Amino acid sequence: GQRYYQSKQLELAESQLGLALQTNPNHLKAQLLLGQILFEQKRLDEAITVLETAYRYDAISAQSDLVRVLLASVDEQDEATQLKTYQRILEIQPDQPAAQAGQQAVLLTLRKHRLEQQVMQAARHEAQEEWSSAELIYDTLLAEFPDEMNWQEKQAHAKTEANLQQNYFEAL
């Protein structure tokens, strides 16, 4: 497989490596080279599978290739999958700077989405004069995002409106 790879005949190299791995599934060099070929062909999921197997067999030898392919795969993933991929990379190499930065960026994005979702939900409840529901959301926003805005004012307004609404219904 190595000669085919060096002469850029990747399909033949892949075939030879597949045969070698059928004969000896623990052949580390064949696993690593096959992972490299799959990576070069942009077949990242297959490369990850092969390199995860190599990593279980010899973590030190497979670590850098596996981390490289995992990092390359992040661009094609949704945020939840990215987070899992970054966590996997950090299990393999805890000080990996790109994974640390990527994980933080995804966490910030998810936090921002949650904040926006909660604010929109509170605004809908206010528009429908569902003040108790709005107040509960502002409680959550105050607890989860205390520095983002003055939630206490919005919470106090919703509480006042909820009390007025309750008093009005009790008076009827």
mmCIF file of C-alpha atoms in Angstrom:
data_model
loop_
_atom_site.group_PDB
_atom_site.id
_atom_site.type_symbol
_atom_site.label_atom_id
_atom_site.label_comp_id
_atom_site.label_asym_id
_atom_site.label_seq_id
_atom_site.Cartn_x
_atom_site.Cartn_y
_atom_site.Cartn_z
ATOM 1 C CA GLY A 1 0.000 0.000 0.000
ATOM 2 C CA GLN A 2 2.843 2.399 0.780
ATOM 3 C CA ARG A 3 4.261 2.267 -2.776
ATOM 4 C CA TYR A 4 0.862 2.956 -4.311
ATOM 5 C CA TYR A 5 0.374 5.839 -1.910
ATOM 6 C CA GLN A 6 3.760 7.353 -2.734
ATOM 7 C CA SER A 7 2.950 7.146 -6.443
ATOM 8 C CA LYS A 8 -0.425 8.874 -5.753
ATOM 9 C CA GLN A 9 -2.463 5.792 -6.722
ATOM 10 C CA LEU A 10 -4.768 6.189 -3.759
ATOM 11 C CA GLU A 11 -7.450 3.716 -4.845
ATOM 12 C CA LEU A 12 -4.899 0.933 -5.281
ATOM 13 C CA ALA A 13 -3.248 1.867 -1.990
ATOM 14 C CA GLU A 14 -6.612 1.777 -0.245
ATOM 15 C CA SER A 15 -7.350 -1.641 -1.720
ATOM 16 C CA GLN A 16 -3.974 -3.043 -0.636
ATOM 17 C CA LEU A 17 -4.341 -1.614 2.850
ATOM 18 C CA GLY A 18 -7.841 -3.077 3.119
ATOM 19 C CA LEU A 19 -6.422 -6.516 2.292
ATOM 20 C CA ALA A 20 -3.627 -6.057 4.825
ATOM 21 C CA LEU A 21 -6.144 -5.118 7.511
ATOM 22 C CA GLN A 22 -8.321 -8.122 6.674
ATOM 23 C CA THR A 23 -5.303 -10.307 7.301
ATOM 24 C CA ASN A 24 -4.181 -8.404 10.390
ATOM 25 C CA PRO A 25 -6.776 -5.944 11.790
ATOM 26 C CA ASN A 26 -4.190 -4.606 14.260
ATOM 27 C CA HIS A 27 -1.648 -3.593 11.594
ATOM 28 C CA LEU A 28 -0.954 -0.090 12.890
ATOM 29 C CA LYS A 29 0.947 1.278 9.901
ATOM 30 C CA ALA A 30 -1.805 0.106 7.546
ATOM 31 C CA GLN A 31 -4.458 1.749 9.733
ATOM 32 C CA LEU A 32 -2.561 5.029 9.883
ATOM 33 C CA LEU A 33 -1.885 5.121 6.153
ATOM 34 C CA LEU A 34 -5.479 4.199 5.330
ATOM 35 C CA GLY A 35 -6.648 6.974 7.647
ATOM 36 C CA GLN A 36 -4.335 9.403 5.820
ATOM 37 C CA ILE A 37 -5.659 8.310 2.413
ATOM 38 C CA LEU A 38 -9.282 8.653 3.508
ATOM 39 C CA PHE A 39 -8.475 12.074 4.938
ATOM 40 C CA GLU A 40 -6.889 13.200 1.663
ATOM 41 C CA GLN A 41 -9.993 11.979 -0.172
ATOM 42 C CA LYS A 42 -12.175 14.052 2.201
ATOM 43 C CA ARG A 43 -13.839 10.879 3.511
ATOM 44 C CA LEU A 44 -13.568 12.162 7.042
ATOM 45 C CA ASP A 45 -16.078 9.886 8.789
ATOM 46 C CA GLU A 46 -14.319 6.809 7.421
ATOM 47 C CA ALA A 47 -10.919 8.242 8.326
ATOM 48 C CA ILE A 48 -12.115 8.894 11.884
ATOM 49 C CA THR A 49 -13.376 5.323 12.214
ATOM 50 C CA VAL A 50 -10.061 3.880 11.016
ATOM 51 C CA LEU A 51 -7.987 6.227 13.170
ATOM 52 C CA GLU A 52 -10.140 5.611 16.271
ATOM 53 C CA THR A 53 -9.342 1.899 15.823
ATOM 54 C CA ALA A 54 -5.655 2.718 15.490
ATOM 55 C CA TYR A 55 -5.871 4.954 18.565
ATOM 56 C CA ARG A 56 -7.333 2.117 20.641
ATOM 57 C CA TYR A 57 -4.432 -0.055 19.525
ATOM 58 C CA ASP A 58 -1.651 2.524 19.956
ATOM 59 C CA ALA A 59 -2.774 5.894 21.299
ATOM 60 C CA ILE A 60 0.598 7.589 21.036
ATOM 61 C CA SER A 61 1.142 6.701 17.374
ATOM 62 C CA ALA A 62 -2.394 7.563 16.240
ATOM 63 C CA GLN A 63 -3.029 10.646 18.388
ATOM 64 C CA SER A 64 -1.865 13.391 16.033
ATOM 65 C CA ASP A 65 -3.530 11.925 12.929
ATOM 66 C CA LEU A 66 -6.820 11.372 14.756
ATOM 67 C CA VAL A 67 -6.831 14.887 16.211
ATOM 68 C CA ARG A 68 -6.043 16.389 12.785
ATOM 69 C CA VAL A 69 -8.939 14.552 11.122
ATOM 70 C CA LEU A 70 -11.345 15.331 13.968
ATOM 71 C CA LEU A 71 -10.464 19.030 13.704
ATOM 72 C CA ALA A 72 -11.023 18.926 9.938
ATOM 73 C CA SER A 73 -14.442 17.291 10.413
ATOM 74 C CA VAL A 74 -15.795 20.100 12.598
ATOM 75 C CA ASP A 75 -16.511 22.411 9.663
ATOM 76 C CA GLU A 76 -19.184 20.045 8.328
ATOM 77 C CA GLN A 77 -20.979 19.571 11.665
ATOM 78 C CA ASP A 78 -23.838 21.238 13.490
ATOM 79 C CA GLU A 79 -23.075 22.889 16.815
ATOM 80 C CA ALA A 80 -24.115 19.956 19.012
ATOM 81 C CA THR A 81 -21.905 17.570 17.034
ATOM 82 C CA GLN A 82 -19.063 20.101 17.024
ATOM 83 C CA LEU A 83 -19.226 20.218 20.795
ATOM 84 C CA LYS A 84 -18.974 16.407 21.000
ATOM 85 C CA THR A 85 -16.074 16.411 18.532
ATOM 86 C CA TYR A 86 -14.192 19.068 20.503
ATOM 87 C CA GLN A 87 -14.805 17.087 23.702
ATOM 88 C CA ARG A 88 -13.411 13.973 22.027
ATOM 89 C CA ILE A 89 -10.322 15.879 20.875
ATOM 90 C CA LEU A 90 -9.779 17.213 24.386
ATOM 91 C CA GLU A 91 -10.066 13.674 25.785
ATOM 92 C CA ILE A 92 -7.259 12.661 23.427
ATOM 93 C CA GLN A 93 -5.169 15.815 23.824
ATOM 94 C CA PRO A 94 -6.366 18.001 26.726
ATOM 95 C CA ASP A 95 -4.183 20.978 25.828
ATOM 96 C CA GLN A 96 -5.145 21.125 22.118
ATOM 97 C CA PRO A 97 -5.555 24.904 21.544
ATOM 98 C CA ALA A 98 -7.798 24.775 18.460
ATOM 99 C CA ALA A 99 -10.188 22.387 20.221
ATOM 100 C CA GLN A 100 -10.208 24.525 23.359
ATOM 101 C CA ALA A 101 -10.958 27.667 21.350
ATOM 102 C CA GLY A 102 -13.520 25.895 19.197
ATOM 103 C CA GLN A 103 -15.300 24.444 22.206
ATOM 104 C CA GLN A 104 -15.493 27.876 23.833
ATOM 105 C CA ALA A 105 -16.814 29.428 20.611
ATOM 106 C CA VAL A 106 -19.535 26.793 20.289
ATOM 107 C CA LEU A 107 -20.517 27.167 23.945
ATOM 108 C CA LEU A 108 -20.779 30.940 23.501
ATOM 109 C CA THR A 109 -22.889 30.510 20.358
ATOM 110 C CA LEU A 110 -25.222 28.051 22.099
ATOM 111 C CA ARG A 111 -25.497 30.425 25.052
ATOM 112 C CA LYS A 112 -26.333 33.304 22.714
ATOM 113 C CA HIS A 113 -29.010 31.216 20.971
ATOM 114 C CA ARG A 114 -30.535 30.263 24.325
ATOM 115 C CA LEU A 115 -30.569 33.915 25.402
ATOM 116 C CA GLU A 116 -32.232 35.026 22.159
ATOM 117 C CA GLN A 117 -34.797 32.248 22.416
ATOM 118 C CA GLN A 118 -35.688 33.143 26.002
ATOM 119 C CA VAL A 119 -35.968 36.881 25.195
ATOM 120 C CA MET A 120 -38.266 36.174 22.239
ATOM 121 C CA GLN A 121 -40.394 33.867 24.356
ATOM 122 C CA ALA A 122 -40.698 36.511 27.095
ATOM 123 C CA ALA A 123 -41.684 39.128 24.507
ATOM 124 C CA ARG A 124 -44.393 36.808 23.128
ATOM 125 C CA HIS A 125 -45.802 36.278 26.614
ATOM 126 C CA GLU A 126 -45.795 40.028 27.249
ATOM 127 C CA ALA A 127 -47.530 40.700 23.924
ATOM 128 C CA GLN A 128 -50.222 38.177 24.879
ATOM 129 C CA GLU A 129 -50.403 39.661 28.393
ATOM 130 C CA GLU A 130 -49.336 36.354 29.923
ATOM 131 C CA TRP A 131 -47.466 38.169 32.674
ATOM 132 C CA SER A 132 -46.883 35.254 35.027
ATOM 133 C CA SER A 133 -45.213 33.284 32.214
ATOM 134 C CA ALA A 134 -43.113 36.307 31.267
ATOM 135 C CA GLU A 135 -42.083 36.722 34.892
ATOM 136 C CA LEU A 136 -40.912 33.099 35.075
ATOM 137 C CA ILE A 137 -38.802 33.572 31.970
ATOM 138 C CA TYR A 138 -37.247 36.718 33.430
ATOM 139 C CA ASP A 139 -36.438 34.696 36.574
ATOM 140 C CA THR A 140 -34.591 32.228 34.343
ATOM 141 C CA LEU A 141 -32.839 34.996 32.409
ATOM 142 C CA LEU A 142 -31.764 36.649 35.658
ATOM 143 C CA ALA A 143 -30.312 33.359 36.901
ATOM 144 C CA GLU A 144 -28.644 32.285 33.633
ATOM 145 C CA PHE A 145 -27.625 35.633 32.123
ATOM 146 C CA PRO A 146 -27.313 38.108 34.990
ATOM 147 C CA ASP A 147 -24.885 40.412 33.182
ATOM 148 C CA GLU A 148 -26.599 40.567 29.800
ATOM 149 C CA MET A 149 -29.318 43.064 30.629
ATOM 150 C CA ASN A 150 -31.229 44.541 33.529
ATOM 151 C CA TRP A 151 -33.602 41.625 33.898
ATOM 152 C CA GLN A 152 -34.712 42.846 37.320
ATOM 153 C CA GLU A 153 -36.569 45.780 35.764
ATOM 154 C CA LYS A 154 -38.308 43.548 33.248
ATOM 155 C CA GLN A 155 -39.041 40.980 35.944
ATOM 156 C CA ALA A 156 -40.481 43.669 38.242
ATOM 157 C CA HIS A 157 -42.642 45.028 35.410
ATOM 158 C CA ALA A 158 -43.970 41.551 34.581
ATOM 159 C CA LYS A 159 -44.642 40.877 38.275
ATOM 160 C CA THR A 160 -46.513 44.176 38.647
ATOM 161 C CA GLU A 161 -48.599 43.453 35.568
ATOM 162 C CA ALA A 162 -49.294 39.892 36.752
ATOM 163 C CA ASN A 163 -50.474 41.233 40.130
ATOM 164 C CA LEU A 164 -52.660 43.864 38.439
ATOM 165 C CA GLN A 165 -54.094 41.217 36.155
ATOM 166 C CA GLN A 166 -54.810 38.918 39.085
ATOM 167 C CA ASN A 167 -56.440 41.743 41.050
ATOM 168 C CA TYR A 168 -58.572 42.627 38.038
ATOM 169 C CA PHE A 169 -59.787 39.042 37.624
ATOM 170 C CA GLU A 170 -60.471 38.711 41.350
ATOM 171 C CA ALA A 171 -62.518 41.920 41.248
ATOM 172 C CA LEU A 172 -64.708 40.503 38.480
#
